[in-house]
PDB file of C-alpha atoms in Angstrom:
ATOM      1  CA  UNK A1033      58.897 -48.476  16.396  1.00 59.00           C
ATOM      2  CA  UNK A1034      58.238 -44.956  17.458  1.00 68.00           C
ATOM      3  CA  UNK A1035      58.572 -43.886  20.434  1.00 91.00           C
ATOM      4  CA  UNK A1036      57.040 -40.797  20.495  1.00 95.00           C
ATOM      5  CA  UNK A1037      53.556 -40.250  17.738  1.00 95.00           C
ATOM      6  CA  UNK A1038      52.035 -37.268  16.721  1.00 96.00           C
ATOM      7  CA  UNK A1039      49.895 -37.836  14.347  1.00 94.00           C
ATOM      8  CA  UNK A1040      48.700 -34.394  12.967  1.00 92.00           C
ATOM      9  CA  UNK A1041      51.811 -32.687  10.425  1.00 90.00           C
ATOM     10  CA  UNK A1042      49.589 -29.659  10.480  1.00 93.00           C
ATOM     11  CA  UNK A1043      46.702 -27.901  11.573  1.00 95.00           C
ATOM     12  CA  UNK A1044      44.961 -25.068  10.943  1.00 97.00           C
ATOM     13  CA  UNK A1045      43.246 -23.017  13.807  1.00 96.00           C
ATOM     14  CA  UNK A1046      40.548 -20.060  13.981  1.00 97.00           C
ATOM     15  CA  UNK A1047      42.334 -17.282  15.855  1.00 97.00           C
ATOM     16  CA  UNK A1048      40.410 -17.232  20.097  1.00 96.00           C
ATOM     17  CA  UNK A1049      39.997 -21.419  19.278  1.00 97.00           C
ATOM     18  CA  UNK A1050      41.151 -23.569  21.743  1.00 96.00           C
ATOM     19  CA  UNK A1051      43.717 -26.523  20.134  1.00 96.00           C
ATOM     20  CA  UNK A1052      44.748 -29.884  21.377  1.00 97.00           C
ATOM     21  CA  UNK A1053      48.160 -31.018  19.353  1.00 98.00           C
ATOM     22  CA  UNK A1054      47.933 -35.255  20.025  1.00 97.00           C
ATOM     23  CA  UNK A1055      50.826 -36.885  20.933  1.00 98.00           C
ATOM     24  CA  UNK A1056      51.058 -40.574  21.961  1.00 97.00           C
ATOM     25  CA  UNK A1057      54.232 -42.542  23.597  1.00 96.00           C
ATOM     26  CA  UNK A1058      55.599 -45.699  23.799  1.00 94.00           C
ATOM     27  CA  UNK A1059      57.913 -47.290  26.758  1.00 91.00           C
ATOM     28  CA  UNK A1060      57.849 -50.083  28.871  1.00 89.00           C
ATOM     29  CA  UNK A1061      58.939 -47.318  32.427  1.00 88.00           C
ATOM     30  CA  UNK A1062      56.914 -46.498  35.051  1.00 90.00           C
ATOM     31  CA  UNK A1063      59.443 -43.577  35.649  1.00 90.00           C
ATOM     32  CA  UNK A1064      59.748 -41.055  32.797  1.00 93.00           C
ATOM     33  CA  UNK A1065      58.909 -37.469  31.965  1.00 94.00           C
ATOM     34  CA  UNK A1066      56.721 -35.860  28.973  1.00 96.00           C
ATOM     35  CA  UNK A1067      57.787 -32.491  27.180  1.00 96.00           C
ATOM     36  CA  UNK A1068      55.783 -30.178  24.602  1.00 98.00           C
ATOM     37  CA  UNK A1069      58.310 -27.379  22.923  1.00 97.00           C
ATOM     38  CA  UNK A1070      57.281 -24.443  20.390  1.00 98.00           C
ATOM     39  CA  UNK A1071      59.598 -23.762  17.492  1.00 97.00           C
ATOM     40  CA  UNK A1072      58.313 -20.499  15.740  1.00 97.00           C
ATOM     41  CA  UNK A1073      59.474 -19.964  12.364  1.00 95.00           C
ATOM     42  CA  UNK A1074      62.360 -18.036  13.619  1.00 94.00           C
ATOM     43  CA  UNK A1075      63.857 -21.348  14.698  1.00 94.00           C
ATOM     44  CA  UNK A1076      64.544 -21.703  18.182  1.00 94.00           C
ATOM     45  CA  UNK A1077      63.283 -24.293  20.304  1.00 96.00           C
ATOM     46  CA  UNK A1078      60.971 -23.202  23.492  1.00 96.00           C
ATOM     47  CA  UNK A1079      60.273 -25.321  25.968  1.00 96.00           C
ATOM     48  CA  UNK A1080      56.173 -25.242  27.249  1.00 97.00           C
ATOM     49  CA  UNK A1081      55.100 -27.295  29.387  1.00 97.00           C
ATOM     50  CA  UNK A1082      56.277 -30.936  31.567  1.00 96.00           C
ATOM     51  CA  UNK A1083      54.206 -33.643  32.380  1.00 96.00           C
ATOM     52  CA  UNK A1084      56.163 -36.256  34.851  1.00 94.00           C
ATOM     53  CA  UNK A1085      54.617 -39.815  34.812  1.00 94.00           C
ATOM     54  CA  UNK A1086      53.574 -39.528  38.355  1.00 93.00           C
ATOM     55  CA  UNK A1087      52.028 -36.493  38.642  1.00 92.00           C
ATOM     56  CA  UNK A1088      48.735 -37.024  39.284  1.00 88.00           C
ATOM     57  CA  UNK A1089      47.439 -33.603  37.960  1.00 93.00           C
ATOM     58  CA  UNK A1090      47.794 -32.021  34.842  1.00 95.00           C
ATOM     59  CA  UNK A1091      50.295 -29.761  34.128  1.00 95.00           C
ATOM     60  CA  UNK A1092      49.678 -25.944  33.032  1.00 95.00           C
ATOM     61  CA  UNK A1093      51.802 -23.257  31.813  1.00 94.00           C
ATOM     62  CA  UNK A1094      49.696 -20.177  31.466  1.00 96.00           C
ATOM     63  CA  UNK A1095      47.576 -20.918  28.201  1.00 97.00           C
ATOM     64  CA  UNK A1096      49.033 -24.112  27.911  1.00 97.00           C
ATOM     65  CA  UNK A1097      47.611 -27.313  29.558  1.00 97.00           C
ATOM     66  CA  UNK A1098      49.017 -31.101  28.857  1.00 97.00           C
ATOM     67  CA  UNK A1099      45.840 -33.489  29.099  1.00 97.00           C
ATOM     68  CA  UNK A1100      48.004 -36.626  30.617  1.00 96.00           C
ATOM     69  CA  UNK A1101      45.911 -40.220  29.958  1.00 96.00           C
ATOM     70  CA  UNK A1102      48.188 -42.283  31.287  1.00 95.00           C
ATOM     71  CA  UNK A1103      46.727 -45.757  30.319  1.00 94.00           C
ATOM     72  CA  UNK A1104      46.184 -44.337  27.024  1.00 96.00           C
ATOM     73  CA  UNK A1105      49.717 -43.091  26.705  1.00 96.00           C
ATOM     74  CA  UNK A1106      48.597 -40.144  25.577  1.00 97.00           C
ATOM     75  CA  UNK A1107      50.024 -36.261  26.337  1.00 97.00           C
ATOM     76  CA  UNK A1108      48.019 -34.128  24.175  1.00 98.00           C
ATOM     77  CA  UNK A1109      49.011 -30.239  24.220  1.00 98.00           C
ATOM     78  CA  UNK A1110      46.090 -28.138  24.620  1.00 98.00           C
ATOM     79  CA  UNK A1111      46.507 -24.677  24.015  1.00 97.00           C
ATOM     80  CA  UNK A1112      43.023 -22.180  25.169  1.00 95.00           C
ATOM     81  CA  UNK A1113      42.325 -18.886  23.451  1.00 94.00           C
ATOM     82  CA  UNK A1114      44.657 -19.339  20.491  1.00 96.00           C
ATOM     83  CA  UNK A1115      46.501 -16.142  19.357  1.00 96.00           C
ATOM     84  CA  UNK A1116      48.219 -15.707  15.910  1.00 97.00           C
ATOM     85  CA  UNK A1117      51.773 -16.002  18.168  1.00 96.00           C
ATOM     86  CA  UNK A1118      50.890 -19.190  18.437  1.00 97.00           C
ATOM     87  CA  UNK A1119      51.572 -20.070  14.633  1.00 98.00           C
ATOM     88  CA  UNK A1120      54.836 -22.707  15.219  1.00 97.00           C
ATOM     89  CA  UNK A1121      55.933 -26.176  14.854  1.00 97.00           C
ATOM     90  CA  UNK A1122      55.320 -27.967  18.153  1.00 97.00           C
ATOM     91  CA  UNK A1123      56.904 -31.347  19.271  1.00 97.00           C
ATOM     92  CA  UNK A1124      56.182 -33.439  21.874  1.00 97.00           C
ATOM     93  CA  UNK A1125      59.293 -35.286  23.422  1.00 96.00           C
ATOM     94  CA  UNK A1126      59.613 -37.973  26.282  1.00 95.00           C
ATOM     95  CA  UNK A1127      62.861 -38.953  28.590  1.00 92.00           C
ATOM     96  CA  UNK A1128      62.631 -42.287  30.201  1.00 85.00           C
ATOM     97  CA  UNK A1129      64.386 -43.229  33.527  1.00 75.00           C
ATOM     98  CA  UNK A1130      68.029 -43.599  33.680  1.00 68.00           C
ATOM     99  CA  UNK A1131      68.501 -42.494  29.918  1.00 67.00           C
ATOM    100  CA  UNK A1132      71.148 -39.914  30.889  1.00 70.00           C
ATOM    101  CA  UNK A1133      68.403 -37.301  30.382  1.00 70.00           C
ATOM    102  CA  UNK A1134      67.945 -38.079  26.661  1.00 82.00           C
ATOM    103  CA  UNK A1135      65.351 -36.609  25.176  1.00 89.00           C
ATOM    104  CA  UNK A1136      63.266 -38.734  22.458  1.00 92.00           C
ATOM    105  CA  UNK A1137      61.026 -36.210  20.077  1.00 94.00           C
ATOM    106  CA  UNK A1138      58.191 -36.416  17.621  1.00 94.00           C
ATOM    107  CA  UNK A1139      58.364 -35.539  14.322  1.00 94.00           C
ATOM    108  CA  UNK A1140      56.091 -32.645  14.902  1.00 95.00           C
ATOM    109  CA  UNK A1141      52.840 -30.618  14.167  1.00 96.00           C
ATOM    110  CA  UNK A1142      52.961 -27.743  12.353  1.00 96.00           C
ATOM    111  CA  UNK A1143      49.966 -25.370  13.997  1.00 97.00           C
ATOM    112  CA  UNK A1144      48.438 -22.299  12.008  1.00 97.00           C
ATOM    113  CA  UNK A1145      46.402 -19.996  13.333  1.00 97.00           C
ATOM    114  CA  UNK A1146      44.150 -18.119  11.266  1.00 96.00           C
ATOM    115  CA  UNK A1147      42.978 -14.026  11.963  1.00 94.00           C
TER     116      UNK A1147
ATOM    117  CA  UNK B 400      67.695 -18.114  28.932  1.00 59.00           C
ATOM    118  CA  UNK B 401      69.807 -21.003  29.345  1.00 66.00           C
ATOM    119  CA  UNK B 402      73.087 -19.042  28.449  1.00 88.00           C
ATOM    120  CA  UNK B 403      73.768 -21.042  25.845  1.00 95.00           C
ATOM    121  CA  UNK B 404      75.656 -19.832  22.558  1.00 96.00           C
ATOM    122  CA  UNK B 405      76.060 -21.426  19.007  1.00 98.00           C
ATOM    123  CA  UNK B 406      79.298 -20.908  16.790  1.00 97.00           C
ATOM    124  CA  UNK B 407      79.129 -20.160  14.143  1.00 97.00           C
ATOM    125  CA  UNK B 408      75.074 -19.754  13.304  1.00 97.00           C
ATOM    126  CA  UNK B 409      75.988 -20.467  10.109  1.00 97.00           C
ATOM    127  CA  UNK B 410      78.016 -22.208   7.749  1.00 97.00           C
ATOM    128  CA  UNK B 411      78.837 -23.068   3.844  1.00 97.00           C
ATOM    129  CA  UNK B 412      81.513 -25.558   3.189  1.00 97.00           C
ATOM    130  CA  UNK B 413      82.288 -27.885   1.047  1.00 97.00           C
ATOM    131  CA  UNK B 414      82.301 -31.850   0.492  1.00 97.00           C
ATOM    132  CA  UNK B 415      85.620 -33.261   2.528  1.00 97.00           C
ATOM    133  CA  UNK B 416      86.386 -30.388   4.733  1.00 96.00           C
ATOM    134  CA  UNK B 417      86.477 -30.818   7.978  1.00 96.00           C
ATOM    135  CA  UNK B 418      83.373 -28.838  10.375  1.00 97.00           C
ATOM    136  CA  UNK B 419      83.658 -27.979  14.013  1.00 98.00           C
ATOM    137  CA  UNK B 420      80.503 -26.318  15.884  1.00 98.00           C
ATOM    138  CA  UNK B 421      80.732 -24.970  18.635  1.00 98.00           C
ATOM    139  CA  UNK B 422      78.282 -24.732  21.824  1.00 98.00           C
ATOM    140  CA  UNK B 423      78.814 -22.815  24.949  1.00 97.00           C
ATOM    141  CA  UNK B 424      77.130 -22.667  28.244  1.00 96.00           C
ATOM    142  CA  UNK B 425      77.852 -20.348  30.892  1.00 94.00           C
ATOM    143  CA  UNK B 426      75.777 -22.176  33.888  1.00 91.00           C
ATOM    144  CA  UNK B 427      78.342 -24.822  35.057  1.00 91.00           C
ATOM    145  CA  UNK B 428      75.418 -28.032  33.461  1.00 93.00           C
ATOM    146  CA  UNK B 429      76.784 -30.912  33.598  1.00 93.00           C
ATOM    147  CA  UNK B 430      74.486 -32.680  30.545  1.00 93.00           C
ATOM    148  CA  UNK B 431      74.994 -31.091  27.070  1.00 95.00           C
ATOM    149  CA  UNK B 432      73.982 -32.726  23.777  1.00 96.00           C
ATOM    150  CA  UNK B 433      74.069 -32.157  19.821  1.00 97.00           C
ATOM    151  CA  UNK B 434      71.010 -32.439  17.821  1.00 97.00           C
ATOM    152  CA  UNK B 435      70.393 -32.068  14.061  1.00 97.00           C
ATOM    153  CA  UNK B 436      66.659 -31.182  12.977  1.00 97.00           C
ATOM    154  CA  UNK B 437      65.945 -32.254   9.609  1.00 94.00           C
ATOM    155  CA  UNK B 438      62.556 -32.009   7.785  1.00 87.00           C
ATOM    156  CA  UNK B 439      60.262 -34.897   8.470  1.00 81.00           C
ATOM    157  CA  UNK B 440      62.497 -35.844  11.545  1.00 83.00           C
ATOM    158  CA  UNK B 441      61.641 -33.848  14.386  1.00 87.00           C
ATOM    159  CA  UNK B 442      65.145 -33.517  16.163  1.00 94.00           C
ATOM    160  CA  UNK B 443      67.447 -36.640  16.609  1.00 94.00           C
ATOM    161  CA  UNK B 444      70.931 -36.613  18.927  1.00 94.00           C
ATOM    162  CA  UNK B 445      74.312 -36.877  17.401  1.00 96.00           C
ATOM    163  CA  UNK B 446      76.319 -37.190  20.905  1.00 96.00           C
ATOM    164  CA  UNK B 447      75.659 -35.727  24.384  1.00 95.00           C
ATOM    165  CA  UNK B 448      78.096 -35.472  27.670  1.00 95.00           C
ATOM    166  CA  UNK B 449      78.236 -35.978  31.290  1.00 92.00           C
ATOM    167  CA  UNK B 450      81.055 -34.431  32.242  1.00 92.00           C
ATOM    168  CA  UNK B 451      84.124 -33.448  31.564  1.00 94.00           C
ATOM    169  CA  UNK B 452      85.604 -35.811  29.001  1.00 92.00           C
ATOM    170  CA  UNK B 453      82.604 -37.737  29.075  1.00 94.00           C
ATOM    171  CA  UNK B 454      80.607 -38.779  25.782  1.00 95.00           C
ATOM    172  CA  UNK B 455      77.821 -40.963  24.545  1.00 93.00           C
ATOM    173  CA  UNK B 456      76.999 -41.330  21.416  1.00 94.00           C
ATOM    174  CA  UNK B 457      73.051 -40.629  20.351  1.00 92.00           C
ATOM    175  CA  UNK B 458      71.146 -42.309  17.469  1.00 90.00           C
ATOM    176  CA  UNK B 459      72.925 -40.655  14.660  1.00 94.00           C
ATOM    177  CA  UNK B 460      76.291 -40.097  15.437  1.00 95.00           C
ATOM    178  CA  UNK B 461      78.107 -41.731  12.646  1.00 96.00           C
ATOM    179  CA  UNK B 462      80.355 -39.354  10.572  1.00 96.00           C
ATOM    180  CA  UNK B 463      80.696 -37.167  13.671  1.00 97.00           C
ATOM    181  CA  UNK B 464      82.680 -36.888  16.667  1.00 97.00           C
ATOM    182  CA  UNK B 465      82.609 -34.623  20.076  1.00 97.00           C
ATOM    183  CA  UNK B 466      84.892 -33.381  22.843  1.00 97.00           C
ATOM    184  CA  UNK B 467      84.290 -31.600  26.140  1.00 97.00           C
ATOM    185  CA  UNK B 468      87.692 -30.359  27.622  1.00 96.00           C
ATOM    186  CA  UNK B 469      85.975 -27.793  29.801  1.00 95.00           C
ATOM    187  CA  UNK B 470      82.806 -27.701  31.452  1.00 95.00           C
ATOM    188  CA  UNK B 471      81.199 -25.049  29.554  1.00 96.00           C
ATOM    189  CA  UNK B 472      82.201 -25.555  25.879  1.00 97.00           C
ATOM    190  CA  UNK B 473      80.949 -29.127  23.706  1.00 98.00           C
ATOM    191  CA  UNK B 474      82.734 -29.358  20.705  1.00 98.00           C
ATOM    192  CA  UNK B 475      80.955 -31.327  17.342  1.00 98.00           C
ATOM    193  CA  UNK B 476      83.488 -32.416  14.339  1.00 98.00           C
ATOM    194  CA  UNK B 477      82.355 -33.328  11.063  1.00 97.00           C
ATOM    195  CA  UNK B 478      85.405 -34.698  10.226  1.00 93.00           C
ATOM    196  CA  UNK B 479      84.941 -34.954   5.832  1.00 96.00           C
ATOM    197  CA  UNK B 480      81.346 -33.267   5.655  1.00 97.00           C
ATOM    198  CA  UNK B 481      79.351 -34.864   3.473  1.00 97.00           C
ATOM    199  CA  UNK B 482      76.043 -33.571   1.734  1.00 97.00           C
ATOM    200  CA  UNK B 483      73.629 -35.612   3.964  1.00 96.00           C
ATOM    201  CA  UNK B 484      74.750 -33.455   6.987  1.00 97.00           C
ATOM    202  CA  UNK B 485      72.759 -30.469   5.745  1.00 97.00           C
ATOM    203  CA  UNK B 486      71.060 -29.777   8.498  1.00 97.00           C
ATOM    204  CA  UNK B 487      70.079 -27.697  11.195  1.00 97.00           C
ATOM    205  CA  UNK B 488      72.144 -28.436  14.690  1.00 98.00           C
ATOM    206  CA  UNK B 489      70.541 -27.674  18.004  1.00 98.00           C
ATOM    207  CA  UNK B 490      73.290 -28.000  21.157  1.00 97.00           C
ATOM    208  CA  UNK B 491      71.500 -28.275  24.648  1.00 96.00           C
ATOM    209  CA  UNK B 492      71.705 -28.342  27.808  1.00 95.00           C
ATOM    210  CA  UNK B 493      69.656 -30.570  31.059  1.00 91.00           C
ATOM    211  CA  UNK B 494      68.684 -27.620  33.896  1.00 88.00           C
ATOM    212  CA  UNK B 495      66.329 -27.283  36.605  1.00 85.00           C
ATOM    213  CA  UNK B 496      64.388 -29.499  39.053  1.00 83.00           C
ATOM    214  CA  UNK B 497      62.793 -31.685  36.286  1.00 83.00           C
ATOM    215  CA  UNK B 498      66.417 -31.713  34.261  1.00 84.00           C
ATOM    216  CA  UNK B 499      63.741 -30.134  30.858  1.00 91.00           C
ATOM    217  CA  UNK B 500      66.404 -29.239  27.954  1.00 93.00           C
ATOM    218  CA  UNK B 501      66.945 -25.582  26.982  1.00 95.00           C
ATOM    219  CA  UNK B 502      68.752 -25.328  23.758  1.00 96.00           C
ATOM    220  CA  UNK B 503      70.680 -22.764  22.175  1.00 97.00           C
ATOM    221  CA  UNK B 504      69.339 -20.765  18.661  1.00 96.00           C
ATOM    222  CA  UNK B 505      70.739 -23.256  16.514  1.00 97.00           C
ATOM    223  CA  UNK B 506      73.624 -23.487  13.263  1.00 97.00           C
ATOM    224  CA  UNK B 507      72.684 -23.956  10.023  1.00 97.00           C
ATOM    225  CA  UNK B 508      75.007 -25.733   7.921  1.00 98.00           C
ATOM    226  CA  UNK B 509      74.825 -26.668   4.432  1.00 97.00           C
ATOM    227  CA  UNK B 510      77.605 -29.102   2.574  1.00 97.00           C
ATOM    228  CA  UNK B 511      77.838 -28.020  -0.885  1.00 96.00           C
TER     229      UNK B 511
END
C-alpha cells in the first residue's frame, strides 16, 4: 500500500490563484514528520515547507502554507498568490520515527501556472 | 546550500560496465542516501549511511552497492549496468533541527 498519496499528476493554475497540491499518508506512528519539495524543470529538488506530527499549528514558509488534518491524514500544500515560478513538480514526502531519517515520497503533482 | 556535489552529472555507458557515482558533502552529516527518480515513481532509495562504514539498504537496492570510507564522500556502484537503471540519481543528505533532506543537483545516467 502507499504510503504517501497524491492524487492530482497535474494541475493547471491561473497565474495570482491560490493552489492546494493534496497529499494523504499512511502509518500506524504517532511520531513522524511531513515534507513538501519543488522540483522545477531544471531538476533539482527544493525543500518547502515541514509539518511535524505534533505541531499543533500549521506550518508556513513565506507563500507556502501546509494545511495539517491530522485525523484525516492529510498535508495538503497550499501555495497563495501563485506566480509563473511556481510552474514545478511538487512531492510530498513523510519520515516516520526511528526510520533512520528515511524519507518516503509521493509520486508527485505536476503544477502549471498559467499568465 | 547543503554543500553537496554530484560526480559526474552525467553519464553514457554501456550494458555490463561497471558505474560508480559519486556524492560529496562538505558539512561533516552523518546521514547520506542514494535515490533514483524515475517517471511515475516519485523518488525511491537505493542505500543510505550512518556513518562511517555504515550502510542500509533502501527499497531498491538490488543491482547496486555503496561505500562510505570517509565522512564526506558516499560512493554508489552499479556493478554490470543494466538498461533498467536509466535513471535520474539524487544523493542527500539529513541537516538541521528537524533532520529535512537537502539533496545535491542530481546525475543522469543512461545504460545504452
Amino acid at each position: 500500500a502507499q504510503k504517501i498519496t497524491q492524487t492530482q499528476p497535474g494541475m493547471f493554475v491561473q497565474e495570482k490563484e491560490a493552489v492546494t497540491l493534496d497529499c494523504t499518508y499512511d502509518t500506524s506512528d504517532q511520531s513522524y514528520g511531513l515534507f513538501w519539495y519543488k522540483q522545477p524543470s531544471s531538476g533539482e529538488m527544493i525543500f518547502l515547507i515541514y509539518q511535524g506530527s505534533y505541531d499543533e499549528q500549521n506550518a508556513t514558509e513565506g507563500r507556502y502554507s501546509l494545511n495539517f488534518q491530522k485525523a484525516r491524514k492529510s498535508a495538503n500544500l497550499v501555495i497563495s498568490a501563485s506566480q509563473l515560478g511556481d510552474s514545478a513538480m511538487y512531492f510530498c514526502a513523510m519520515r516516520e520515527a526511528n526510520r533512520d531519517d528515511k524519507i518516503i515520497f509521493g509520486k508527485g503533482t505536476r503544477l502549471h501556472i498559467l499568465p | 546550500d547543503a554543500g553537496i556535489t554530484q560526480s559526474p552529472r552525467h553519464k553514457v555507458t554501456e550494458t555490463g560496465t561497471p558505474v560508480t557515482l559519486r556524492c560529496h558533502q562538505t558539512e561533516n552529516h552523518r546521514y547520506m542516501y542514494w535515490y533514483r527518480q524515475d517517471p511515475g515513481h516519485g523518488l525511491r532509495l537505493i542505500h543510505y549511511s550512518y556513518g562511517v562504514k555504515d550502510t542500509d539498504k533502501g527499497e531498491v537496492s538490488d543491482g547496486y552497492s555503496v561505500s562510505r570510507s570517509k565522512t564526506e564522500d558516499f560512493l554508489l556502484t552499479l556493478e554490470s549496468a543494466t538498461s533498467s537503471q536509466t535513471s535520474v540519481y539524487f544523493c542527500a543528505i539529513s541537516a538541521g533541527v528537524v533532520e529535512t533532506q537537502y539533496f545535491g543537483p542530481g546525475t543522469r545516467l543512461l545504460v545504452l
